[in-house]
Coordinates of C-alpha atoms and ligand atoms in Angstrom, one line a residue:
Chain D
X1 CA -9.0 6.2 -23.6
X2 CA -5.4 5.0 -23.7
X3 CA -2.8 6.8 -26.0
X4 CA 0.6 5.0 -26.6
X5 CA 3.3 7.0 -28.9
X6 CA 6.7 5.8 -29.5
X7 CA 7.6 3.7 -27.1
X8 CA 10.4 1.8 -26.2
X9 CA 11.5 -1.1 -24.2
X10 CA 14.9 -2.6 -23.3
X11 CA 16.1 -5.1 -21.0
X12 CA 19.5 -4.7 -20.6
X13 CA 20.6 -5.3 -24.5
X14 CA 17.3 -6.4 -26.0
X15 CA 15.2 -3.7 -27.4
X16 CA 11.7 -5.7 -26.9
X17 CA 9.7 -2.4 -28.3
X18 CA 10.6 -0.1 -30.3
X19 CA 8.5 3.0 -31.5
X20 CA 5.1 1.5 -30.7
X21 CA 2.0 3.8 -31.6
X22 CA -1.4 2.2 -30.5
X23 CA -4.9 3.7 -29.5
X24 CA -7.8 2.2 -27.6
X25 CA -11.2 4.7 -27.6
X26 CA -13.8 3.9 -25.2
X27 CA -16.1 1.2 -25.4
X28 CA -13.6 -1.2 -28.0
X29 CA -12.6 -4.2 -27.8
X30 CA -8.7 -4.3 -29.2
X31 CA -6.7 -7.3 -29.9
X32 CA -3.2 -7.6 -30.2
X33 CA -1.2 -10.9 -32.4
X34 CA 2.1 -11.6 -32.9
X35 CA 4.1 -14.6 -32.3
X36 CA 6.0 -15.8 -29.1
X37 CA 8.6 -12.9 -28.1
X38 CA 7.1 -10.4 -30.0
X39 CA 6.7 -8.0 -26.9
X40 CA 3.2 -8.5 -26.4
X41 CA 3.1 -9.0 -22.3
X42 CA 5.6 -6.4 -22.5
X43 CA 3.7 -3.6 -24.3
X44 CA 0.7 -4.6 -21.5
X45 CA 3.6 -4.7 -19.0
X46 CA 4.6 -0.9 -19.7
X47 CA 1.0 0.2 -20.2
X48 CA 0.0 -1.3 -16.4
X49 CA 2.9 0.2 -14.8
X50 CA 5.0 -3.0 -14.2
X51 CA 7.9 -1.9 -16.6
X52 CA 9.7 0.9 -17.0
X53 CA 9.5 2.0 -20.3
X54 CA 13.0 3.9 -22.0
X55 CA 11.1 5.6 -24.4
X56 CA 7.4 7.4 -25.5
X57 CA 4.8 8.2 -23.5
X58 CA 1.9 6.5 -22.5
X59 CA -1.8 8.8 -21.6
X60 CA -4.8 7.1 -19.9
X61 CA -8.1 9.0 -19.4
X62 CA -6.2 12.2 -21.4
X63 CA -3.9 11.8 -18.9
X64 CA -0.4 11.2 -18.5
X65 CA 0.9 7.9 -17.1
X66 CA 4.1 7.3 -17.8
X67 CA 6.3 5.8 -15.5
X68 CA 3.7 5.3 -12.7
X69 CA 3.1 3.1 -10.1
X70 CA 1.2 -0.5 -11.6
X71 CA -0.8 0.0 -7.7
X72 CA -1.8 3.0 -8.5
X73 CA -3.2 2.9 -12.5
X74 CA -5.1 -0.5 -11.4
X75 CA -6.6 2.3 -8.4
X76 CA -7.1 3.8 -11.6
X77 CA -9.2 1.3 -13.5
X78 CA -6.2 0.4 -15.8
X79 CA -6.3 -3.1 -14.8
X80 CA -4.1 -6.0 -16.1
X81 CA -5.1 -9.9 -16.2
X82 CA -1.3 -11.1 -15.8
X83 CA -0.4 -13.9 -18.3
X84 CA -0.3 -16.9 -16.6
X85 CA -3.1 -16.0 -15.2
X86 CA -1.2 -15.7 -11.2
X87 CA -3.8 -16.6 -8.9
X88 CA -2.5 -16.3 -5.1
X89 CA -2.3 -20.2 -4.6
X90 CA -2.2 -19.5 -0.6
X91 CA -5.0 -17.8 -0.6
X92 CA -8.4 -18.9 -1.0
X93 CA -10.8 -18.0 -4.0
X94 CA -12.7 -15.4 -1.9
X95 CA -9.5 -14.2 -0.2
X96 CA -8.5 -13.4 -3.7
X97 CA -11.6 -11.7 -5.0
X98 CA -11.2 -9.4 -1.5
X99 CA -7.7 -8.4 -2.9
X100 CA -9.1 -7.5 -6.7
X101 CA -11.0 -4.8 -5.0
X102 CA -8.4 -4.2 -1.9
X103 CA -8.7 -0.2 -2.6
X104 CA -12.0 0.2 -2.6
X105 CA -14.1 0.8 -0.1
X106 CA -15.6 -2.3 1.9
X107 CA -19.1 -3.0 2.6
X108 CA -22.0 -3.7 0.6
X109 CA -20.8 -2.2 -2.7
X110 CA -17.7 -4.9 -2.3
X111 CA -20.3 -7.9 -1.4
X112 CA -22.4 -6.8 -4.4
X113 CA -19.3 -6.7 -6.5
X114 CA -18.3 -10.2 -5.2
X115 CA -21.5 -11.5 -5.6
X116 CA -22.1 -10.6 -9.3
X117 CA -18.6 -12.4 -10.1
X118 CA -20.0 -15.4 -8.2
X119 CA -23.3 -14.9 -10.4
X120 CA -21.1 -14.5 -13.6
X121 CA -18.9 -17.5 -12.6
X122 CA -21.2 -20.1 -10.4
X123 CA -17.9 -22.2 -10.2
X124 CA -15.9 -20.0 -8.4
X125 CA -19.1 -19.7 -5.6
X126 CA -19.5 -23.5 -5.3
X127 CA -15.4 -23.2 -4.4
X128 CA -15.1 -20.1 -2.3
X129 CA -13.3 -21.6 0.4
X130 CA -11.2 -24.0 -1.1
X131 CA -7.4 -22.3 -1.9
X132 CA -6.9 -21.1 -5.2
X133 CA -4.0 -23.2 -5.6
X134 CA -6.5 -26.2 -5.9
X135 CA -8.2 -25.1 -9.2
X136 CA -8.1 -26.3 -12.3
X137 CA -6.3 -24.0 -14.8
X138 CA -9.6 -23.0 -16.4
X139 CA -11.2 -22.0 -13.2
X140 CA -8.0 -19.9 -12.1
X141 CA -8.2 -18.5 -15.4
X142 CA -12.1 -17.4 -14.1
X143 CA -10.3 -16.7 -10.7
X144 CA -8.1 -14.4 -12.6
X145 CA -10.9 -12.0 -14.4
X146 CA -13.6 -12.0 -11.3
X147 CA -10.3 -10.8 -9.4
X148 CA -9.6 -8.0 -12.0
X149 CA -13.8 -7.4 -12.0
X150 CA -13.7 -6.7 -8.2
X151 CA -11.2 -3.5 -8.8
X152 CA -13.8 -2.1 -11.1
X153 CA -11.8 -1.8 -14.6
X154 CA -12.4 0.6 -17.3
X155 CA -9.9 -0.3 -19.0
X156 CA -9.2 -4.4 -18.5
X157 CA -5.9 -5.4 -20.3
X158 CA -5.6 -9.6 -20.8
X159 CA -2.5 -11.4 -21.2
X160 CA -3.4 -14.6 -23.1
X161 CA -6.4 -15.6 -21.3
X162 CA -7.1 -18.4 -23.1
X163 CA -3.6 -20.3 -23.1
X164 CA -3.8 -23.8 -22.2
X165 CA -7.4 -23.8 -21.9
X166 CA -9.5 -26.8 -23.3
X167 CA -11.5 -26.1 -26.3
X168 CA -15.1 -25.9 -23.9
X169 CA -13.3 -23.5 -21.5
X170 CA -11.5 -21.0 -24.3
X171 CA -15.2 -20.6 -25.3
X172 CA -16.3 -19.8 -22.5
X173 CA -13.6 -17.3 -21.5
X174 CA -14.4 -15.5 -24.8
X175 CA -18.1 -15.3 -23.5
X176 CA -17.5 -13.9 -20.7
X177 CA -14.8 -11.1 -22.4
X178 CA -18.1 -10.4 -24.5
X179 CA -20.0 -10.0 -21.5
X180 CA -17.3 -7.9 -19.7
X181 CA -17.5 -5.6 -22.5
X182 CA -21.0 -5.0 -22.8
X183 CA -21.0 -3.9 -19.3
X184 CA -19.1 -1.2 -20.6
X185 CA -15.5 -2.2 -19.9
X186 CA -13.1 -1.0 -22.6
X187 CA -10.8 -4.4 -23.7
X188 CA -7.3 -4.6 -24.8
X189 CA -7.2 -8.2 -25.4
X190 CA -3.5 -10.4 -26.2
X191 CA -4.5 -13.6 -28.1
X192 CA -2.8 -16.3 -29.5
X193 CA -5.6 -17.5 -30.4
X194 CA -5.7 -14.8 -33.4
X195 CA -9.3 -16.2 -35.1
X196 CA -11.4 -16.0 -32.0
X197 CA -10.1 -12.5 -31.0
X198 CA -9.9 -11.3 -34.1
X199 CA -13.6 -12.4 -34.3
X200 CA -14.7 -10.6 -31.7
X201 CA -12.3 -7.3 -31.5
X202 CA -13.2 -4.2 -33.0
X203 CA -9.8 -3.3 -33.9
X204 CA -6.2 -4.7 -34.0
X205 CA -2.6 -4.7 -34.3
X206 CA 0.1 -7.2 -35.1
X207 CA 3.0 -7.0 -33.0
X208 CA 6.5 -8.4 -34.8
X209 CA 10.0 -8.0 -32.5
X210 CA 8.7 -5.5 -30.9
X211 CA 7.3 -3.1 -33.8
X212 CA 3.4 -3.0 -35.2
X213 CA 3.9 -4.5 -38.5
X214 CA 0.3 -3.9 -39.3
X215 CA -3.2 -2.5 -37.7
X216 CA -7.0 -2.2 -38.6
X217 CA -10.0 -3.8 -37.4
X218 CA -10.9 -6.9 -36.8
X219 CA -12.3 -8.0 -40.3
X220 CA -10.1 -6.4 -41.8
X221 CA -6.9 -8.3 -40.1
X222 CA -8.4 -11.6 -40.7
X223 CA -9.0 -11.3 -44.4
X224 CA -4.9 -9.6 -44.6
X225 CA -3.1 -12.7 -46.9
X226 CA -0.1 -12.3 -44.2
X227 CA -2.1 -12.7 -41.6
X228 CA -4.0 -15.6 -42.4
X229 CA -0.1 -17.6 -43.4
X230 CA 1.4 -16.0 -40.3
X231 CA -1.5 -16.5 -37.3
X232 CA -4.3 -18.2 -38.6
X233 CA -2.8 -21.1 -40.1
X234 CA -4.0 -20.7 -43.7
X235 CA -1.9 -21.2 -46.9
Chain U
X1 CA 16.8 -34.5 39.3
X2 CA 13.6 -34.2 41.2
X3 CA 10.1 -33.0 40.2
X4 CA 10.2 -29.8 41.7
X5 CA 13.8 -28.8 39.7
X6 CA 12.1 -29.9 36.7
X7 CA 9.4 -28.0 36.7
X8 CA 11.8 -25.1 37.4
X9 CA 13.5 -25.9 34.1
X10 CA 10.8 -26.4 32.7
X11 CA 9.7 -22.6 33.7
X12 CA 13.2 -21.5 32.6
X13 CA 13.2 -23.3 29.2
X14 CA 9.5 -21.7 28.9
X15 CA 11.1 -18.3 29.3
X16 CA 13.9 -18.7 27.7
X17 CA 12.2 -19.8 24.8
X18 CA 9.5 -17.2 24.5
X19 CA 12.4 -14.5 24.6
X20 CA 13.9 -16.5 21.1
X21 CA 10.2 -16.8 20.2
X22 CA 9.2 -12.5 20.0
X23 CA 12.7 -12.1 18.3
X24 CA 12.3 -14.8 15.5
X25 CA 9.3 -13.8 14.9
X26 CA 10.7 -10.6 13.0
X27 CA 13.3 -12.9 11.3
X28 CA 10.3 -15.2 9.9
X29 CA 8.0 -12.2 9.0
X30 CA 11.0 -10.6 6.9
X31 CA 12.1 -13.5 5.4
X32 CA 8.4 -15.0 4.5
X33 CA 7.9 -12.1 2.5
X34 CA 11.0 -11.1 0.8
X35 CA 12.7 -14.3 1.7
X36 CA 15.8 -12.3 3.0
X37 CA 17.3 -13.0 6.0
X38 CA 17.6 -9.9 7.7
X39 CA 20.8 -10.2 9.6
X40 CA 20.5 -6.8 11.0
X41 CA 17.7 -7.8 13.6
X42 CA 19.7 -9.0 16.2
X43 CA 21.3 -5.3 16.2
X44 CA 18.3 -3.8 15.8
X45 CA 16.9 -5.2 18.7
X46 CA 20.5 -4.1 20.9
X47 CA 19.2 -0.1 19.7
X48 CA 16.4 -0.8 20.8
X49 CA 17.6 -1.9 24.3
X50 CA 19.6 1.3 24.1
X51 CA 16.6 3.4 23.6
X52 CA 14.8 1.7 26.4
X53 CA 17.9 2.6 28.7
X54 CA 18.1 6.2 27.7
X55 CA 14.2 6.4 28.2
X56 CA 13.9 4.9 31.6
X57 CA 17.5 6.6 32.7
X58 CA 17.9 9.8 31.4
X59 CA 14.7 11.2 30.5
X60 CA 13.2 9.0 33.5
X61 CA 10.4 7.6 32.3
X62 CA 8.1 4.6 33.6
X63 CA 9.1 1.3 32.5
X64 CA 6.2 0.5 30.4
X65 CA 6.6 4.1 28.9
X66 CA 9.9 2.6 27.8
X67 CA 9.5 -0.4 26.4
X68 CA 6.8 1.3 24.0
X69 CA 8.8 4.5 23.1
X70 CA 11.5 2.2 22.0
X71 CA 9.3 -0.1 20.2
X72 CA 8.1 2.9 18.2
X73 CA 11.3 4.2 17.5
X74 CA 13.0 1.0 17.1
X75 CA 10.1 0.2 14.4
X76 CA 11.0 3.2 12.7
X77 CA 14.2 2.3 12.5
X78 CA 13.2 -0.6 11.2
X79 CA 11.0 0.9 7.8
X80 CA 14.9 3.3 7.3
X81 CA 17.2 -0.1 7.2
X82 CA 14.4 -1.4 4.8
X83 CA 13.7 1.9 2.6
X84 CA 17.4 2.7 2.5
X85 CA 19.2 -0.8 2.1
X86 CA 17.1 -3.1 0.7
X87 CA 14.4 -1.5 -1.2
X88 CA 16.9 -0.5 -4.0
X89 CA 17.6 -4.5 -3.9
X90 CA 14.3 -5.6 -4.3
X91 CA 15.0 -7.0 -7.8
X92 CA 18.8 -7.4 -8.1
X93 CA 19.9 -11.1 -6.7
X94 CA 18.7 -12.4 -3.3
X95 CA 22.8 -12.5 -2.0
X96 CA 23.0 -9.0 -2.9
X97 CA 20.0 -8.3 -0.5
X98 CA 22.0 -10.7 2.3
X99 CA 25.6 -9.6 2.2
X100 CA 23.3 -5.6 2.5
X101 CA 22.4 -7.0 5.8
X102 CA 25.7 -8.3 7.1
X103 CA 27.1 -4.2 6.1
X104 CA 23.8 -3.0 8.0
X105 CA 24.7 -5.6 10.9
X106 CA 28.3 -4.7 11.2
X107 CA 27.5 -0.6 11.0
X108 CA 24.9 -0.8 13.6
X109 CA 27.4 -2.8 15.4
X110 CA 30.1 -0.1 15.1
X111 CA 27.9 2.9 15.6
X112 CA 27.1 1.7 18.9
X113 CA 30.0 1.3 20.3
X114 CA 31.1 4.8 18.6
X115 CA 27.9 6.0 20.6
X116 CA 27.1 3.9 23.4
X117 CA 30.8 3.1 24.0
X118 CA 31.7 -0.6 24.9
X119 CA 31.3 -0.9 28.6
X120 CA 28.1 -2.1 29.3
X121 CA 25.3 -0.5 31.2
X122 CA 23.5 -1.9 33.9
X123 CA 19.8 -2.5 32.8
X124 CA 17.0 -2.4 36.0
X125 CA 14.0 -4.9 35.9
X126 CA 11.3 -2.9 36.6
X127 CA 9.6 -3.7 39.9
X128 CA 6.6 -6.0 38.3
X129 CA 9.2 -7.8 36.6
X130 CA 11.1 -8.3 39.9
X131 CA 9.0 -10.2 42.0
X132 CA 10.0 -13.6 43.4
X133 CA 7.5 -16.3 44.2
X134 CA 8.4 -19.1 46.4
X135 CA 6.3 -22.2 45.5
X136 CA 7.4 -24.8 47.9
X137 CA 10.6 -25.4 46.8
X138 CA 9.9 -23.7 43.2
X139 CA 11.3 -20.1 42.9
X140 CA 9.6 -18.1 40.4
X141 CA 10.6 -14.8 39.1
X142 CA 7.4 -12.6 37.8
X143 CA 9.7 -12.1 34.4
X144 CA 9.2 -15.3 33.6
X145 CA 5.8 -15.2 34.1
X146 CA 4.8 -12.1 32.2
X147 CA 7.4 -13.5 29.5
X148 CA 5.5 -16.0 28.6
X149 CA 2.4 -14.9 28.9
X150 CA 3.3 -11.4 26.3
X151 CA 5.1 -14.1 23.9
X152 CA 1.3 -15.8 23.6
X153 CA -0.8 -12.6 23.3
X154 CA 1.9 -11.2 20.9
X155 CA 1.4 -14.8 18.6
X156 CA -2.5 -14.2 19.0
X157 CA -2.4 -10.8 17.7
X158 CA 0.2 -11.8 15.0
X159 CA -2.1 -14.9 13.7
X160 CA -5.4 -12.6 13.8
X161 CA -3.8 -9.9 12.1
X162 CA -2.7 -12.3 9.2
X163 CA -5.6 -14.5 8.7
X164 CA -8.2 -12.2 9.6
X165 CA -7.5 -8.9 8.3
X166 CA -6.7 -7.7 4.8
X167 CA -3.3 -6.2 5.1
X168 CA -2.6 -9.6 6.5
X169 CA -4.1 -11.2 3.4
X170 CA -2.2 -8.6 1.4
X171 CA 1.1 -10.3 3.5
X172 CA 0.2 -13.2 2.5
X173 CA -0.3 -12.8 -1.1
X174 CA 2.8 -10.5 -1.1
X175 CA 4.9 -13.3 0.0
X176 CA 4.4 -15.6 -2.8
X177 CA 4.1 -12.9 -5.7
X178 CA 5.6 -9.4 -5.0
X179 CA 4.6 -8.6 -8.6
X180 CA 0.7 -9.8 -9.2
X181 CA -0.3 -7.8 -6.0
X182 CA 0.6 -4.8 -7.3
X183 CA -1.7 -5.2 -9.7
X184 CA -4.2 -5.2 -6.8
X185 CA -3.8 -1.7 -6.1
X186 CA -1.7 -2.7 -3.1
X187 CA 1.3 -0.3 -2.5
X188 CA 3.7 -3.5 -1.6
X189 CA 6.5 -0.7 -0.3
X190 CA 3.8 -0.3 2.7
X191 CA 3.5 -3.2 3.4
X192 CA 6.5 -4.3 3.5
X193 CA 7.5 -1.2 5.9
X194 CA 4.6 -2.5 8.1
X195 CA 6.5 -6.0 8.3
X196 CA 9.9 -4.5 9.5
X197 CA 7.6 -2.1 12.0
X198 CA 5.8 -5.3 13.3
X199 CA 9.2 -7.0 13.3
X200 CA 11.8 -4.8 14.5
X201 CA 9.1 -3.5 17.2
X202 CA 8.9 -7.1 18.5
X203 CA 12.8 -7.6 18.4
X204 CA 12.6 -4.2 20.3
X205 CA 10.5 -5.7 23.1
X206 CA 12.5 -9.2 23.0
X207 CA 15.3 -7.4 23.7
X208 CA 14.0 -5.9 26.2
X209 CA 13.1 -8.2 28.4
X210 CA 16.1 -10.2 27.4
X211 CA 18.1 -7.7 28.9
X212 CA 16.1 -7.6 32.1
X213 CA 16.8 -11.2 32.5
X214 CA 20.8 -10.4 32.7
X215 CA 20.4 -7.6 33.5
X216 CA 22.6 -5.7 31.5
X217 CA 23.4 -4.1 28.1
X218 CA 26.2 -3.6 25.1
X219 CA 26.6 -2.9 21.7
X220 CA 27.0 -6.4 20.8
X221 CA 24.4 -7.7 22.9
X222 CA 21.9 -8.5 19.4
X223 CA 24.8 -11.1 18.0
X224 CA 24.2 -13.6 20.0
X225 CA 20.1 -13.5 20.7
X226 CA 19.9 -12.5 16.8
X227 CA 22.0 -15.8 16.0
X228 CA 19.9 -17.9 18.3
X229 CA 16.6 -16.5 17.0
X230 CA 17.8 -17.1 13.2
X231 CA 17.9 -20.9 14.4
X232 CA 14.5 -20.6 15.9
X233 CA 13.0 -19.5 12.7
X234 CA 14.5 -21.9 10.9
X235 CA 13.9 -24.6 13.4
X236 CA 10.0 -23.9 13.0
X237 CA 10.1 -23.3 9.3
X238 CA 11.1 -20.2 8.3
X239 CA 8.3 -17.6 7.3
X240 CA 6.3 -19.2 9.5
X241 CA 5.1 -17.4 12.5
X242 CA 3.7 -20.1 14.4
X243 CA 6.5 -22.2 13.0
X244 CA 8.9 -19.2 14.9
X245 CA 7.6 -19.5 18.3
X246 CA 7.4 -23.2 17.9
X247 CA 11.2 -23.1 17.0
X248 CA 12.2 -20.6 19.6
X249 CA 10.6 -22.8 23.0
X250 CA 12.5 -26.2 21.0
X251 CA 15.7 -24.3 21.3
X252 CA 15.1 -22.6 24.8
X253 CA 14.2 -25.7 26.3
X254 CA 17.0 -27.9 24.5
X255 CA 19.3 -25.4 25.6
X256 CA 18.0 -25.6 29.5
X257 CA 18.1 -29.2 29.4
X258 CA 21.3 -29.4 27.9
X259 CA 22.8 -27.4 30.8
X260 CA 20.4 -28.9 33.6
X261 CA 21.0 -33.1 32.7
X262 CA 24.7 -32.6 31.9
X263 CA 26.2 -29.3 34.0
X264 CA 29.7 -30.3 32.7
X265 CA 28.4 -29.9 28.5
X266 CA 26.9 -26.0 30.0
X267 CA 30.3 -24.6 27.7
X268 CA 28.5 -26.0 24.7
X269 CA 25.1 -24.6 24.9
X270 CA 25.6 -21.9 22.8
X271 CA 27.1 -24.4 20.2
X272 CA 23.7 -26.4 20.6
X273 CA 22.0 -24.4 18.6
X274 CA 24.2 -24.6 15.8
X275 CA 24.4 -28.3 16.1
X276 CA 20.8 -28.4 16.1
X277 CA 20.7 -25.6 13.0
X278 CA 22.8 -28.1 11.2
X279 CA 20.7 -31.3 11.9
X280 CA 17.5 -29.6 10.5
X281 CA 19.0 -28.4 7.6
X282 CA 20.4 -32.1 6.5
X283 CA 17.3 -34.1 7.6
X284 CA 14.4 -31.2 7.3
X285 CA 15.4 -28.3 5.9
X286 CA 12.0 -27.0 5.7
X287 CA 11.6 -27.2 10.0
X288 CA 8.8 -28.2 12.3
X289 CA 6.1 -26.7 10.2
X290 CA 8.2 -26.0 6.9
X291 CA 6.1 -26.7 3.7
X292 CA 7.8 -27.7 0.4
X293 CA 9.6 -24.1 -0.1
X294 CA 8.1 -22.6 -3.3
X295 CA 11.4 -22.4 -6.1
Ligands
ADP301 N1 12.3 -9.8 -17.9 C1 12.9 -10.0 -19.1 N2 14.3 -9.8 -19.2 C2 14.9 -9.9 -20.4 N3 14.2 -10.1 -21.5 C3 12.9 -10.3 -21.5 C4 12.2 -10.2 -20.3 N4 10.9 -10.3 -20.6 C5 10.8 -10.5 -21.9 N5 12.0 -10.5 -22.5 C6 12.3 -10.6 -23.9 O1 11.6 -9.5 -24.5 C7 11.0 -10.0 -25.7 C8 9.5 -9.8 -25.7 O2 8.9 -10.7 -24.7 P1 7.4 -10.7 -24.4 O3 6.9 -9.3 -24.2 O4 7.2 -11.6 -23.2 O5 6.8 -11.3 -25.7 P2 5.4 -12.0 -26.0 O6 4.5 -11.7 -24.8 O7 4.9 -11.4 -27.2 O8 5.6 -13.5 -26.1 C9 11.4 -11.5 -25.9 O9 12.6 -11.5 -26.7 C10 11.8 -11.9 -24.5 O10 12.8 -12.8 -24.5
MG302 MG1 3.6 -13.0 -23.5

C-alpha cells in the first residue's frame, strides 16, 4: 500500500533521512521507534506531503507520490494525525470534525460519518459546541483521530498519539487505534511508547539519525537485546 | 454647535467611517490569515478607481456596471500580487513578506503614473449617488446614505460567510495553522486567493465611492486611504473583521470631530490617526476587539 525507497531528507545542512526503505501492505498495523530526533515526524512528514523530500521515491496505492501536494494525498486517504495532535483551538469540536472530511461530499454520508466518531468517542459529542481549544489534552488527542476518521483514511499515519497522555487515556487511545484498524484502516503508527505499539503492530522499524537500524515484526522487535536497552527500558 | 450640525457630523463621521471600514476590511482579512500587512492595498484600491473611470468613461458603461467590472478585475488583481509576490514567501520570514509589499506598493504606484499619468481625472458621482436631501436645516447627500448602508450589508455577508459556511471555517482554521489544514484536504493556495479577491474587491468598491466623495482621482490617491484604513484595522484589532469596521467609524468620526469642535487643529487631522495609531499600540496593542495575539 505505501512503498518508500531511498529517501532522503535535509534541512538546510542536516540530513534528517538518509536512504530510508520501508513497506506498509494493506491491512497492517506498522510501528516506527527511535529516539527524540531520529526523523520520525519527518519520515511521516515526507510520506503526507508536508516535506519535500531531496531524495527516493515514495508510491501509495502502486502509485507515485512523490513530491505531491499533503491536500491532495489526505483527498487521497493518506492521512496524517500531526504530532502534537493540532486541533484548530478557534474552532469548535464539530467545526473541526466538518474540516476532517472538508473534500467530501456533504449530506448524510458526512452526518453518518460524524456521528459514528461521536459513537466511537461519546466525549467529543457531550462537547460539540464548546471550542476545541477548551479540551483537555487527551480529548484533543480524540479530537485529533475523529478529525482524521471524517476524511475517510486508508492509510492513517500517527505522530505520537499517545504523548503526554495519562496512563487511563494512552490506553484508551491504543483501543481505539485497534478499533480503527479492524475497520480496515491500514496503520502506520510513531510511538514512543515502544512496548504498547510494539504490542500491538504487526511489523516495525527502528529509526536511528535518520537511518533504519533494524526492522521485523512486532515480536520479533520486542524480544531484539538492543531493543529492549535502547526503548524499552530493560538491562 | 447646535443639534442639527451635530447630527450632520454625525452623518459625515458615519460616512466617513464606513469608507475606512470596506477598505480595512481587506487589510484585516489579509493580515488574519497570513498575518502580513499587505501594504499594497491602498494602491490596489487607486487601480481599481482607475478601472472604474475607464469603464464608465471610455467604454461608457452604467455606474453600477462599473463599480462591479472593477471589483472583478481589481480582485483579480488581487490573487496576481498574491500568487506572484508573496506566495513564494509563504515560509521565508514574515519581514521578507512586508518589505514585498512596500516593492508591490511603490511599483503599482509608479506604473500608474507611467500609465494614468499624474494629473488627476475628474471622477462623476453617478446620479443616485447625487441626490441632496434637505432635512430642515440638515443637508444630506444620498452618498452618504447608500455608504453606510453597503458598509453594513457588506459586514453581514462577510460575518455569514465566515461563521456559517465552510470556506469560512476553512479561513478560520487557516489563520491559526497554515500547515494542519492542509492535512484537511483543503488547497490553502485557494483560499488564500479567495481572501485577496474578497479583499482587494472591497478595497475596489471603497475606493470607489471614496472617490465619488471628492470627486476625483490619481495615482497616489490609495496612500493616504490605505494609511488610514491600516489604522482602522489596527484600531479594531487587527484580523478582525468586525474589529475593522469598528476601527474604521472610531477613526471617521474622531477625525470629523476633530475638524468640527476645533476648525483651527483641521491641518492635523490626517496626523490624528497616527496619533491615535500610536496610543493603541502603547496602551492596547491588540485594539477594540484584539484578543491576546497567538506567538
Ligand atoms: N523544520 C526543521 N528545520 C530544521 N531541522 C529540523 C526541522 N524539523 C526537524 N529537524 C531536525 O531533523 C531531525 C529529525 O527530527 P524529527 O523528524 O522531528 O525527529 P523525531 O520525530 O524522530 O523526534 C532532528 O535533528 C531535528 O532537529
Ligand atoms: Mg517527532
Amino acid at each position: 500500500m505505501l512503498e518508500v525507497r531511498n529517501l532522503g531528507v535535509r534541512y538546510g545542512g542536516i540530513q534528517a533521512l538518509q536512504g530510508v526503505d520501508l513497506t506498509v501492505a494493506q491491512g497492517e498495523i506498522v510501528c516506527l521507534i527511535g529516539a527524540n530526533g531520529a526523523g520520525k515526524s519527518t519520515l511521516l512528514g515526507a510520506v503526507s506531503g508536508l516535506i519535500k523530500p531531496t531524495a527516493g521515491a515514495i508510491a501509495y496505492e502502486g502509485r507515485p507520490i512523490t513530491g505531491h501536494k499533503a491536500s491532495r494525498l489526505s483527498r487521497q486517504g493518506l492521512i496524517l494525525v500531526p504530532e502534537g495532535r493540532r486541533v484548530f483551538a478557534n474552532l469548535s469540536v464539530e467545526e473541526n470534525l466538518i474540516l476532517g472530511g472538508y473534500f467530501r461530499p456533504r449530506g448524510r454520508e458526512q452526518q453518518a460519518d460524524m456521528a459514528e466518531v461521536f459513537d466511537t468517542f461519546p466525549r467529543l459529542a457531550e462537547r460539540r459546541r464548546q471550542q476545541a481549544g477548551t479540551l483537555s489534552g487527551g480529548e484533543q488527542q480524540m479530537l485529533a483521530l475523529g478529525r482524521a476518521l471524517m476524511g475517510r483514511p486508508r492509510l492513517l499515519m500517527m505522530d505520537e498519539p499517545s504523548l503526554g497522555l495519562a496512563p487511563l487515556m494512552v490506553a484508551e487511545v491504543f483501543g481505539v487505534i485497534r478499533r480503527i484498524h479492524q475497520r480496515g484502516v491500514t496503520v502506520l503508527l510513531i510511538e514512543q511508547n515502544a512496548a504498547a505499539a510494539l504490542a500491538i503492530a504487526h511489523r516495525g522499524y527502528v529509526l536511528e539519525v535518520g537511518r533504519v537500524v533494524l526492522s521485523g515484526s512486532g515480536q520479533e522487535l520486542a524480544s531484539d537485546g538492543r531493543v529492549q536497552r535502547a526503548y524499552l527500558g530493560m538491562d | 454647535m447646535d443639534g442639527t450640525q451635530f447630527l450632520q457630523q454625525i452623518i459625515n463621521g458615519l460616512t466617513l467611517g464606513s469608507l475606512y471600514a470596506l477598505i480595512a476590511i481587506g487589510y484585516t482579512m489579509v493580515y488574519g490569515i497570513l498575518r502580513l500587512i499587505n501594504f499594497a492595498h491602498g494602491d490596489v484600491l487607486m487601480v481599481g478607481c482607475y478601472l472604474a473611470w475607464f469603464g464608465a468613461v471610455q467604454f461608457g458603461l452604467p455606474w453600477w456596471a462599473a463599480l462591479v467590472g472593477s471589483m472583478a478585475l481589481t480582485a483579480l488583481l488581487g490573487v496576481l500580487i498574491d500568487q506572484g509576490a508573496y506566495r513564494p514567501l509563504r515560509t521565508a520570514p514574515r519581514i521578507s513578506a512586508l518589505i514585498t509589499a512596500i516593492g508591490v506598493s511603490f511599483f503599482l504606484e509608479n506604473l500608474g503614473l507611467v500609465i494614468f499619468g499624474g494629473r488627476p481625472k475628474a471622477f462623476e458621482r453617478p446620479e443616485i449617488f447625487n441626490q441632496l436631501y434637505q432635512i430642515g436645516e440638515l443637508r444630506v447627500l444620498s452618498h452618504s446614505v447608500w455608504v453606510p448602508i453597503i458598509t453594513a450589508l457588506v459586514l453581514a455577508g462577510l460575518l455569514w460567510m465566515i461563521y456559517r459556511t465552510r470556506l469560512g471555517m476553512a479561513m478560520r482554521a487557516l489563520s491559526r495553522d497554515l500547515v494542519t489544514v492542509q492535512l484537511m484536504g483543503i488547497d490553502t493556495n485557494r483560499v488564500v486567493a479567495i481572501t485577496f479577491a474578497i479583499g482587494s474587491a472591497l478595497a475596489a468598491a471603497g475606493g470607489i465611492f471614496w472617490a465619488m466623495k471628492y470627486p476625483q482621482i490619481n495615482p497616489l490617491m490609495g496612500v493616504l486611504p490605505g494609511l488610514k484604513a491600516f489604522v482602522a484595522a489596527v484600531l479594531g484589532g487587527i484580523g478582525n473583521v468586525v474589529g475593522a469596521v469598528l476601527g474604521g467609524l472610531v477613526l471617521g468620526f474622531c477625525e470629523i470631530m476633530l475638524v468640527a469642535l476645533w476648525p483651527e487643529m483641521a491641518g492635523y487631522r490626517d496626523a490624528l490617526a497616527f496619533v491615535l495609531l500610536i496610543g493603541f499600540l502603547l496602551f492596547r496593542p491588540t485594539g477594540i476587539l484584539g484578543q491576546e495575539l497567538p506567538s
